Amino acid sequence: MSGLDVSHMEALAEAVVFAHEPDAPVPPVGDRQARAFERTAAMALVALAPPAEVPALLHTRLAADALRFCATRGDRVPPQPSTLGRRAAPVLTFVFGLAAGLVLYLLVAGRNGDPVPTAQQRAALLAADAGVVRLQWRAGPSPLRGSVEGDVVWSEARQEGYLTFHGLPPLDAEHRFQLWIVDGSREGAPVDGGLFTIADPAAETVVPVQAKLPIGKPAAFVVTVEPKAGVVVSKQDHVVAIASL
Amino acid sequence: MTENLLPQVAAGSPGAVESFLRRHQNMVWGLARRFCRSAEDAEDATQEIFVEVWKSADRYDADYGSEVTFLMTIARRRLIDRARRQGRRPATELLEDAGTLPAAAVADQAELQDEVQRAQQALSQLRPEQREVLDLALGQGRTHQEISAAIGIPLGTVKSHARRGLMRLRELLGVADVGTEGLA
């Protein structure tokens, strides 16, 4: 290496070490040698910075960001070829007929004071609001996920939604499932969507969403396992199901 | 060998993202806590670093280096950007928070431990004064004036130890020229 090369390399090395100083020169972007020094510095940091326990609240913020990222980048099911064009008329007639029947049933049931089954409330929401978002559950990383399947339906206009589960194993008496809604329009931790239990994993269970705050832009719905009284902010130690846009 | 999670992270796999976070969050937090002026600043920096990692994961190229080198490159860049934006800070605020807890070992850190050992071994072969300057500058974000005042040597000597230390470290770690692909 010539004297000129050595002094160039020394200048680059110095620029990389003190790059955090506001008045220091910035290492040249795209320079191979500068990048090699930058990589050296990154490798050294592994030994220079002893790990420290992340505060629980920060972990929650990091996990919420991670879920938001998954919601935007997550596995996407390729769109299925539509059959609507071929059979649109009979299908639409059937759907509108079903919707009308359901609305009539709910009106009658409501007047009689009988509780309307949650599954029928869900069906009525689907029939009444064309803007309802419908997302499939994906299994979370927790072993408590069982073979969870099902979906989430959510109406932004009505702030109403339902979760459908199949294959989610029941919990012991000390624990509950808790829904969290990652709201893209809101900073901070996901919104609490309510506690629920599953009685029979073989049967289909429909659960109403009980969002504790208005949801502006739902990016993901996440189900965790928590102590039976629920938590204000989840550590997300046991994520069993995720549905994301 | 520990599984490299970045390709699955890039695909948005919730399990991989969660595992990546658990594997590395304490290391990034430890760095941010030493580098930043306050716990709040370190929290914001840590959050910014991981958001950047998620967004950049699809640009990871194994030829550039390991998962942890990729992560620490991003971490360092974000910390540098923040420090430059915020301007120079008073040295009195650089002290570590006594309440910062050392982290317990994470189960799948075998590869990380190898990298730590390798870096420690290389650092141990530097002259003590070079090692000290690099620790204060790279690991704690101190300026050359602060280092000069802290260890009582002239500014020119601080810079000399810094550049010769990093050049020697590069040799010891066998870092060749890096192409312009991968992490730009």
CSV table of C-alpha atoms in Angstrom, one decimal:
chain,number,residue,atom,x,y,z
A,1,MET,CA,0.0,0.0,0.0
A,2,SER,CA,1.4,3.4,-1.0
A,3,GLY,CA,1.7,6.3,1.5
A,4,LEU,CA,-1.3,8.0,-0.2
A,5,ASP,CA,-3.4,4.8,0.2
A,6,VAL,CA,-2.5,4.5,3.9
A,7,SER,CA,-3.5,8.1,4.6
A,8,HIS,CA,-6.7,7.6,2.7
A,9,MET,CA,-7.5,4.4,4.6
A,10,GLU,CA,-6.7,6.2,7.9
A,11,ALA,CA,-9.0,9.0,7.0
A,12,LEU,CA,-11.8,6.6,6.2
A,13,ALA,CA,-11.3,4.7,9.5
A,14,GLU,CA,-11.4,7.9,11.5
A,15,ALA,CA,-14.5,9.0,9.7
A,16,VAL,CA,-16.2,5.7,10.5
A,17,VAL,CA,-15.2,5.7,14.2
A,18,PHE,CA,-16.4,9.3,14.8
A,19,ALA,CA,-19.4,9.3,12.4
A,20,HIS,CA,-21.7,10.1,15.3
A,21,GLU,CA,-20.1,13.5,15.8
A,22,PRO,CA,-22.3,16.2,14.3
A,23,ASP,CA,-19.3,18.2,12.9
A,24,ALA,CA,-17.3,15.2,11.7
A,25,PRO,CA,-17.1,14.3,8.0
A,26,VAL,CA,-19.6,11.6,6.9
A,27,PRO,CA,-17.9,8.4,5.5
A,28,PRO,CA,-18.4,8.4,1.7
A,29,VAL,CA,-21.6,6.5,0.8
A,30,GLY,CA,-20.9,3.5,-1.5
A,31,ASP,CA,-17.1,3.5,-0.9
A,32,ARG,CA,-16.1,-0.2,-0.5
A,33,GLN,CA,-13.4,0.5,2.0
A,34,ALA,CA,-15.6,2.7,4.1
A,35,ARG,CA,-18.2,0.0,4.1
A,36,ALA,CA,-15.6,-2.6,5.2
A,37,PHE,CA,-14.7,-0.3,8.1
A,38,GLU,CA,-18.4,0.1,8.9
A,39,ARG,CA,-18.8,-3.6,8.9
A,40,THR,CA,-15.8,-4.0,11.2
A,41,ALA,CA,-17.3,-1.5,13.6
A,42,ALA,CA,-20.6,-3.4,13.6
A,43,MET,CA,-18.8,-6.6,14.4
A,44,ALA,CA,-16.9,-5.0,17.2
A,45,LEU,CA,-20.2,-3.7,18.7
A,46,VAL,CA,-21.3,-7.2,19.4
A,47,ALA,CA,-18.5,-7.4,22.0
A,48,LEU,CA,-18.5,-3.7,23.1
A,49,ALA,CA,-22.1,-3.4,24.1
A,50,PRO,CA,-23.2,-5.8,26.8
A,51,PRO,CA,-26.8,-6.9,26.5
A,52,ALA,CA,-29.3,-5.4,29.0
A,53,GLU,CA,-32.8,-6.6,29.8
A,54,VAL,CA,-35.4,-4.8,27.7
A,55,PRO,CA,-38.1,-3.1,29.8
A,56,ALA,CA,-41.4,-4.9,29.5
A,57,LEU,CA,-43.2,-1.8,28.1
A,58,LEU,CA,-40.5,-1.4,25.4
A,59,HIS,CA,-40.8,-5.0,24.5
A,60,THR,CA,-44.6,-4.4,24.0
A,61,ARG,CA,-43.9,-1.5,21.8
A,62,LEU,CA,-41.4,-3.5,19.7
A,63,ALA,CA,-43.8,-6.4,19.4
A,64,ALA,CA,-46.6,-4.1,18.3
A,65,ASP,CA,-44.3,-2.6,15.6
A,66,ALA,CA,-43.4,-6.1,14.6
A,67,LEU,CA,-47.0,-7.1,14.2
A,68,ARG,CA,-47.7,-4.0,12.2
A,69,PHE,CA,-44.9,-4.9,9.9
A,70,CYS,CA,-46.3,-8.5,9.6
A,71,ALA,CA,-49.7,-7.0,8.8
A,72,THR,CA,-48.3,-5.1,5.9
A,73,ARG,CA,-45.8,-7.8,4.7
A,74,GLY,CA,-47.5,-11.0,6.0
A,75,ASP,CA,-48.2,-14.2,4.0
A,76,ARG,CA,-50.8,-13.2,1.5
A,77,VAL,CA,-53.2,-15.8,0.0
A,78,PRO,CA,-53.2,-15.4,-3.7
A,79,PRO,CA,-56.6,-14.1,-4.8
A,80,GLN,CA,-58.9,-17.0,-5.9
A,81,PRO,CA,-60.4,-16.8,-9.4
A,82,SER,CA,-63.8,-15.3,-9.1
A,83,THR,CA,-66.9,-17.3,-10.2
A,84,LEU,CA,-69.2,-14.3,-9.7
A,85,GLY,CA,-69.4,-13.5,-13.4
A,86,ARG,CA,-70.9,-16.8,-14.3
A,87,ARG,CA,-73.4,-17.1,-11.5
A,88,ALA,CA,-73.8,-13.6,-10.3
A,89,ALA,CA,-77.6,-13.3,-10.5
A,90,PRO,CA,-78.6,-16.5,-8.6
A,91,VAL,CA,-75.9,-15.9,-6.0
A,92,LEU,CA,-76.9,-12.3,-5.4
A,93,THR,CA,-80.6,-13.2,-5.2
A,94,PHE,CA,-79.7,-15.8,-2.6
A,95,VAL,CA,-77.5,-13.4,-0.6
A,96,PHE,CA,-80.1,-10.6,-0.6
A,97,GLY,CA,-82.8,-13.1,0.4
A,98,LEU,CA,-80.7,-14.4,3.2
A,99,ALA,CA,-79.9,-10.9,4.4
A,100,ALA,CA,-83.5,-9.8,4.4
A,101,GLY,CA,-84.5,-12.9,6.3
A,102,LEU,CA,-81.8,-12.3,8.9
A,103,VAL,CA,-82.8,-8.7,9.4
A,104,LEU,CA,-86.4,-9.7,9.8
A,105,TYR,CA,-85.4,-12.5,12.3
A,106,LEU,CA,-83.3,-10.1,14.3
A,107,LEU,CA,-86.1,-7.5,14.5
A,108,VAL,CA,-88.5,-10.1,15.7
A,109,ALA,CA,-86.1,-11.6,18.2
A,110,GLY,CA,-85.1,-8.2,19.5
A,111,ARG,CA,-88.7,-7.3,20.1
A,112,ASN,CA,-89.3,-10.5,22.0
A,113,GLY,CA,-86.3,-9.7,24.2
A,114,ASP,CA,-84.5,-13.0,23.3
A,115,PRO,CA,-80.7,-12.8,23.1
A,116,VAL,CA,-79.7,-13.0,19.5
A,117,PRO,CA,-77.1,-15.8,19.0
A,118,THR,CA,-73.7,-14.3,18.2
A,119,ALA,CA,-73.3,-16.3,15.0
A,120,GLN,CA,-76.5,-14.7,13.7
A,121,GLN,CA,-75.3,-11.2,14.7
A,122,ARG,CA,-72.2,-11.9,12.7
A,123,ALA,CA,-74.2,-13.0,9.7
A,124,ALA,CA,-76.4,-9.9,10.0
A,125,LEU,CA,-73.4,-7.7,10.0
A,126,LEU,CA,-72.0,-9.4,6.9
A,127,ALA,CA,-75.4,-8.9,5.2
A,128,ALA,CA,-75.9,-5.3,6.3
A,129,ASP,CA,-72.5,-3.8,5.6
A,130,ALA,CA,-70.8,-4.2,2.3
A,131,GLY,CA,-67.6,-2.6,3.7
A,132,VAL,CA,-67.0,-5.4,6.2
A,133,VAL,CA,-63.4,-6.6,6.3
A,134,ARG,CA,-62.9,-10.3,6.5
A,135,LEU,CA,-59.6,-11.8,7.4
A,136,GLN,CA,-58.5,-15.4,8.0
A,137,TRP,CA,-56.7,-16.4,11.1
A,138,ARG,CA,-53.1,-17.6,10.9
A,139,ALA,CA,-51.7,-19.7,13.7
A,140,GLY,CA,-49.4,-17.8,16.1
A,141,PRO,CA,-46.1,-19.1,17.4
A,142,SER,CA,-47.4,-20.3,20.8
A,143,PRO,CA,-47.8,-24.0,21.3
A,144,LEU,CA,-51.2,-23.2,22.8
A,145,ARG,CA,-52.5,-22.4,19.3
A,146,GLY,CA,-53.7,-25.9,18.6
A,147,SER,CA,-54.9,-26.1,15.0
A,148,VAL,CA,-56.7,-22.8,15.0
A,149,GLU,CA,-58.7,-21.8,12.0
A,150,GLY,CA,-61.4,-19.3,11.3
A,151,ASP,CA,-61.8,-15.6,10.6
A,152,VAL,CA,-62.4,-12.1,11.8
A,153,VAL,CA,-65.1,-9.8,10.4
A,154,TRP,CA,-64.9,-6.1,11.2
A,155,SER,CA,-67.1,-3.2,10.2
A,156,GLU,CA,-65.3,0.1,10.5
A,157,ALA,CA,-68.5,2.0,10.0
A,158,ARG,CA,-70.3,0.2,12.8
A,159,GLN,CA,-67.2,-0.4,14.9
A,160,GLU,CA,-68.5,-4.0,15.3
A,161,GLY,CA,-66.8,-7.3,14.6
A,162,TYR,CA,-66.8,-11.0,15.3
A,163,LEU,CA,-64.2,-13.7,15.7
A,164,THR,CA,-64.8,-17.2,14.5
A,165,PHE,CA,-62.7,-20.0,15.8
A,166,HIS,CA,-62.3,-23.7,15.1
A,167,GLY,CA,-59.5,-25.9,16.6
A,168,LEU,CA,-58.4,-23.5,19.3
A,169,PRO,CA,-57.9,-25.6,22.4
A,170,PRO,CA,-59.7,-24.6,25.7
A,171,LEU,CA,-57.6,-23.1,28.5
A,172,ASP,CA,-57.4,-23.9,32.2
A,173,ALA,CA,-59.6,-21.9,34.7
A,174,GLU,CA,-56.8,-19.5,35.4
A,175,HIS,CA,-56.4,-18.2,31.8
A,176,ARG,CA,-58.4,-16.5,29.1
A,177,PHE,CA,-57.9,-15.6,25.5
A,178,GLN,CA,-57.5,-11.9,24.9
A,179,LEU,CA,-58.0,-10.1,21.6
A,180,TRP,CA,-55.7,-7.2,20.6
A,181,ILE,CA,-56.3,-4.9,17.7
A,182,VAL,CA,-53.3,-3.3,16.1
A,183,ASP,CA,-54.7,0.1,14.9
A,184,GLY,CA,-52.6,1.7,12.2
A,185,SER,CA,-54.0,5.1,13.1
A,186,ARG,CA,-52.9,4.9,16.7
A,187,GLU,CA,-49.4,5.0,18.3
A,188,GLY,CA,-48.5,2.7,21.1
A,189,ALA,CA,-49.8,-0.6,22.3
A,190,PRO,CA,-52.6,-2.5,20.5
A,191,VAL,CA,-56.1,-1.9,21.6
A,192,ASP,CA,-57.7,-4.4,24.0
A,193,GLY,CA,-60.5,-6.3,22.1
A,194,GLY,CA,-61.9,-8.3,25.1
A,195,LEU,CA,-61.5,-11.6,26.9
A,196,PHE,CA,-63.1,-14.9,25.9
A,197,THR,CA,-63.0,-18.6,26.4
A,198,ILE,CA,-63.4,-21.6,24.1
A,199,ALA,CA,-65.5,-24.5,25.4
A,200,ASP,CA,-65.2,-27.0,22.5
A,201,PRO,CA,-62.4,-26.8,20.0
A,202,ALA,CA,-64.3,-29.2,17.7
A,203,ALA,CA,-67.2,-26.8,17.4
A,204,GLU,CA,-67.3,-23.4,15.7
A,205,THR,CA,-67.2,-20.6,18.3
A,206,VAL,CA,-68.2,-17.0,17.4
A,207,VAL,CA,-67.0,-14.3,19.8
A,208,PRO,CA,-68.0,-10.6,19.6
A,209,VAL,CA,-65.2,-8.0,19.4
A,210,GLN,CA,-65.3,-5.7,22.5
A,211,ALA,CA,-62.8,-3.0,21.5
A,212,LYS,CA,-62.1,-0.7,24.4
A,213,LEU,CA,-61.3,2.3,22.1
A,214,PRO,CA,-62.5,3.4,18.7
A,215,ILE,CA,-60.6,1.6,15.9
A,216,GLY,CA,-59.5,3.9,13.1
A,217,LYS,CA,-57.5,1.7,10.8
A,218,PRO,CA,-57.3,-2.0,11.8
A,219,ALA,CA,-54.0,-3.5,10.6
A,220,ALA,CA,-54.1,-6.8,12.5
A,221,PHE,CA,-56.0,-8.8,15.1
A,222,VAL,CA,-54.0,-10.8,17.5
A,223,VAL,CA,-55.1,-13.3,20.1
A,224,THR,CA,-52.9,-14.0,23.1
A,225,VAL,CA,-53.3,-16.1,26.3
A,226,GLU,CA,-53.4,-14.1,29.5
A,227,PRO,CA,-54.3,-14.5,33.2
A,228,LYS,CA,-58.1,-14.8,33.6
A,229,ALA,CA,-58.6,-11.1,34.6
A,230,GLY,CA,-56.8,-10.0,31.4
A,231,VAL,CA,-54.0,-7.5,31.1
A,232,VAL,CA,-53.8,-3.8,30.1
A,233,VAL,CA,-50.7,-4.4,28.0
A,234,SER,CA,-49.8,-7.9,26.8
A,235,LYS,CA,-46.2,-9.1,26.9
A,236,GLN,CA,-47.3,-11.3,24.0
A,237,ASP,CA,-45.6,-14.4,25.4
A,238,HIS,CA,-48.3,-16.6,23.9
A,239,VAL,CA,-49.6,-15.4,20.6
A,240,VAL,CA,-52.1,-18.1,19.3
A,241,ALA,CA,-53.7,-16.4,16.3
A,242,ILE,CA,-53.1,-13.5,14.0
A,243,ALA,CA,-55.2,-12.1,11.2
A,244,SER,CA,-53.8,-9.2,9.3
A,245,LEU,CA,-54.6,-7.0,6.3
B,1,MET,CA,-26.1,-23.8,13.8
B,2,THR,CA,-28.6,-21.1,14.7
B,3,GLU,CA,-31.2,-20.5,12.0
B,4,ASN,CA,-30.8,-17.2,10.1
B,5,LEU,CA,-34.3,-15.7,10.5
B,6,LEU,CA,-33.9,-12.7,8.2
B,7,PRO,CA,-35.4,-14.3,5.0
B,8,GLN,CA,-38.5,-15.3,7.0
B,9,VAL,CA,-38.6,-11.9,8.6
B,10,ALA,CA,-38.6,-10.3,5.2
B,11,ALA,CA,-41.6,-12.4,4.3
B,12,GLY,CA,-43.5,-11.1,7.3
B,13,SER,CA,-43.6,-14.4,9.2
B,14,PRO,CA,-44.9,-13.5,12.7
B,15,GLY,CA,-43.0,-16.4,14.3
B,16,ALA,CA,-39.7,-15.4,12.8
B,17,VAL,CA,-40.2,-11.7,13.6
B,18,GLU,CA,-41.0,-12.6,17.2
B,19,SER,CA,-38.0,-15.0,17.5
B,20,PHE,CA,-35.7,-12.4,16.0
B,21,LEU,CA,-36.9,-9.8,18.5
B,22,ARG,CA,-36.4,-12.1,21.4
B,23,ARG,CA,-32.9,-13.2,20.1
B,24,HIS,CA,-31.6,-9.7,19.7
B,25,GLN,CA,-33.6,-7.1,21.6
B,26,ASN,CA,-31.4,-7.2,24.7
B,27,MET,CA,-28.3,-6.6,22.7
B,28,VAL,CA,-29.7,-3.6,20.8
B,29,TRP,CA,-31.2,-2.2,24.0
B,30,GLY,CA,-27.8,-2.6,25.7
B,31,LEU,CA,-26.1,-0.7,22.9
B,32,ALA,CA,-28.8,2.0,22.7
B,33,ARG,CA,-28.7,2.5,26.5
B,34,ARG,CA,-24.9,3.1,26.4
B,35,PHE,CA,-25.1,5.3,23.3
B,36,CYS,CA,-28.1,7.5,24.1
B,37,ARG,CA,-28.5,10.4,26.5
B,38,SER,CA,-31.5,9.1,28.4
B,39,ALA,CA,-33.6,6.0,28.8
B,40,GLU,CA,-36.4,7.6,26.8
B,41,ASP,CA,-34.1,8.4,23.9
B,42,ALA,CA,-32.7,4.8,24.1
B,43,GLU,CA,-36.2,3.4,23.9
B,44,ASP,CA,-37.1,5.5,20.9
B,45,ALA,CA,-33.8,4.5,19.2
B,46,THR,CA,-34.3,0.8,19.9
B,47,GLN,CA,-37.8,1.1,18.4
B,48,GLU,CA,-36.5,2.9,15.3
B,49,ILE,CA,-33.7,0.3,14.9
B,50,PHE,CA,-36.1,-2.6,14.8
B,51,VAL,CA,-38.5,-0.9,12.5
B,52,GLU,CA,-35.6,-0.3,10.1
B,53,VAL,CA,-34.6,-3.9,10.4
B,54,TRP,CA,-38.0,-5.1,9.4
B,55,LYS,CA,-38.1,-2.8,6.4
B,56,SER,CA,-34.6,-3.7,5.3
B,57,ALA,CA,-34.7,-7.5,5.9
B,58,ASP,CA,-35.4,-8.2,2.3
B,59,ARG,CA,-32.1,-6.5,1.4
B,60,TYR,CA,-30.1,-8.9,3.6
B,61,ASP,CA,-27.3,-10.6,1.7
B,62,ALA,CA,-25.5,-13.5,3.5
B,63,ASP,CA,-22.3,-12.5,1.6
B,64,TYR,CA,-22.3,-9.2,3.6
B,65,GLY,CA,-22.1,-11.0,6.9
B,66,SER,CA,-24.1,-12.7,9.6
B,67,GLU,CA,-27.5,-11.8,10.8
B,68,VAL,CA,-26.1,-10.0,13.8
B,69,THR,CA,-23.6,-8.0,11.7
B,70,PHE,CA,-26.5,-6.9,9.5
B,71,LEU,CA,-28.5,-5.9,12.6
B,72,MET,CA,-25.6,-4.0,14.3
B,73,THR,CA,-24.8,-2.2,11.1
B,74,ILE,CA,-28.4,-0.9,11.0
B,75,ALA,CA,-28.3,-0.2,14.8
B,76,ARG,CA,-25.1,1.8,14.5
B,77,ARG,CA,-26.4,3.8,11.5
B,78,ARG,CA,-29.6,4.7,13.3
B,79,LEU,CA,-27.7,5.7,16.4
B,80,ILE,CA,-25.3,7.8,14.4
B,81,ASP,CA,-28.2,9.6,12.6
B,82,ARG,CA,-29.9,10.3,15.9
B,83,ALA,CA,-26.7,11.6,17.5
B,84,ARG,CA,-26.0,13.9,14.5
B,85,ARG,CA,-29.5,15.2,14.5
B,86,GLN,CA,-29.5,15.9,18.2
B,87,GLY,CA,-26.1,17.6,18.2
B,88,ARG,CA,-23.3,17.1,20.7
B,89,ARG,CA,-24.3,16.2,24.2
B,90,PRO,CA,-22.8,17.0,27.6
B,91,ALA,CA,-20.5,14.4,28.9
B,92,THR,CA,-22.2,14.3,32.2
B,93,GLU,CA,-25.3,12.7,30.6
B,94,LEU,CA,-23.3,9.8,29.2
B,95,LEU,CA,-23.2,7.9,32.4
B,96,GLU,CA,-24.9,4.6,32.4
B,97,ASP,CA,-28.2,4.2,34.2
B,98,ALA,CA,-27.4,2.2,37.4
B,99,GLY,CA,-30.9,0.6,37.1
B,100,THR,CA,-30.1,-1.1,33.7
B,101,LEU,CA,-30.3,-4.8,34.3
B,102,PRO,CA,-27.9,-7.2,32.7
B,103,ALA,CA,-29.8,-9.6,30.4
B,104,ALA,CA,-30.3,-13.3,31.0
B,105,ALA,CA,-29.0,-15.5,28.2
B,106,VAL,CA,-31.5,-16.3,25.4
B,107,ALA,CA,-31.8,-19.9,24.4
B,108,ASP,CA,-30.9,-19.7,20.7
B,109,GLN,CA,-27.8,-17.5,21.1
B,110,ALA,CA,-25.1,-20.1,20.2
B,111,GLU,CA,-24.1,-18.3,17.0
B,112,LEU,CA,-24.2,-14.9,18.7
B,113,GLN,CA,-21.9,-16.2,21.4
B,114,ASP,CA,-19.5,-17.3,18.7
B,115,GLU,CA,-19.5,-13.8,17.2
B,116,VAL,CA,-19.1,-12.2,20.6
B,117,GLN,CA,-16.1,-14.4,21.3
B,118,ARG,CA,-14.6,-13.7,17.9
B,119,ALA,CA,-14.9,-10.0,18.4
B,120,GLN,CA,-13.6,-10.1,21.9
B,121,GLN,CA,-10.6,-12.1,20.8
B,122,ALA,CA,-9.8,-9.6,18.1
B,123,LEU,CA,-10.3,-6.6,20.5
B,124,SER,CA,-8.0,-8.3,23.0
B,125,GLN,CA,-5.2,-8.2,20.5
B,126,LEU,CA,-5.4,-4.4,20.1
B,127,ARG,CA,-3.2,-2.2,22.1
B,128,PRO,CA,-5.1,-1.3,25.4
B,129,GLU,CA,-5.3,2.4,24.5
B,130,GLN,CA,-6.7,1.6,21.0
B,131,ARG,CA,-9.3,-0.7,22.6
B,132,GLU,CA,-10.3,1.9,25.1
B,133,VAL,CA,-10.7,4.6,22.5
B,134,LEU,CA,-12.8,2.3,20.3
B,135,ASP,CA,-15.0,1.2,23.3
B,136,LEU,CA,-15.7,4.8,24.1
B,137,ALA,CA,-16.3,6.0,20.6
B,138,LEU,CA,-18.1,3.0,19.0
B,139,GLY,CA,-19.7,1.5,22.0
B,140,GLN,CA,-20.6,4.6,23.9
B,141,GLY,CA,-20.9,7.3,21.3
B,142,ARG,CA,-18.4,9.6,22.9
B,143,THR,CA,-16.8,12.4,20.9
B,144,HIS,CA,-13.0,12.6,20.4
B,145,GLN,CA,-12.9,15.7,22.7
B,146,GLU,CA,-14.8,13.8,25.4
B,147,ILE,CA,-12.4,10.8,25.1
B,148,SER,CA,-9.5,13.1,25.3
B,149,ALA,CA,-10.8,14.7,28.5
B,150,ALA,CA,-11.8,11.4,30.0
B,151,ILE,CA,-8.5,9.5,29.6
B,152,GLY,CA,-6.2,12.5,29.5
B,153,ILE,CA,-4.5,12.2,26.1
B,154,PRO,CA,-4.2,14.8,23.3
B,155,LEU,CA,-7.0,15.0,20.6
B,156,GLY,CA,-4.5,13.9,17.9
B,157,THR,CA,-3.6,10.8,19.9
B,158,VAL,CA,-7.2,9.9,20.3
B,159,LYS,CA,-7.8,10.1,16.6
B,160,SER,CA,-4.6,8.1,15.9
B,161,HIS,CA,-5.6,5.3,18.3
B,162,ALA,CA,-9.1,5.3,16.7
B,163,ARG,CA,-8.0,4.9,13.1
B,164,ARG,CA,-5.1,2.5,13.8
B,165,GLY,CA,-7.3,0.5,16.1
B,166,LEU,CA,-10.1,0.1,13.6
B,167,MET,CA,-7.7,-0.8,10.8
B,168,ARG,CA,-6.0,-3.4,12.9
B,169,LEU,CA,-9.4,-4.8,14.0
B,170,ARG,CA,-10.4,-5.1,10.4
B,171,GLU,CA,-7.3,-7.2,9.7
B,172,LEU,CA,-7.9,-9.4,12.7
B,173,LEU,CA,-11.5,-9.9,11.8
B,174,GLY,CA,-10.6,-10.6,8.2
B,175,VAL,CA,-13.1,-8.1,6.7
B,176,ALA,CA,-12.4,-7.8,3.0
B,177,ASP,CA,-13.7,-5.1,0.7
B,178,VAL,CA,-17.5,-4.9,0.8
B,179,GLY,CA,-19.5,-4.7,-2.4
B,180,THR,CA,-22.1,-2.1,-2.8
B,181,GLU,CA,-25.0,-4.6,-2.9
B,182,GLY,CA,-26.9,-5.8,0.1
B,183,LEU,CA,-27.1,-3.2,2.8
B,184,ALA,CA,-26.7,0.2,1.1
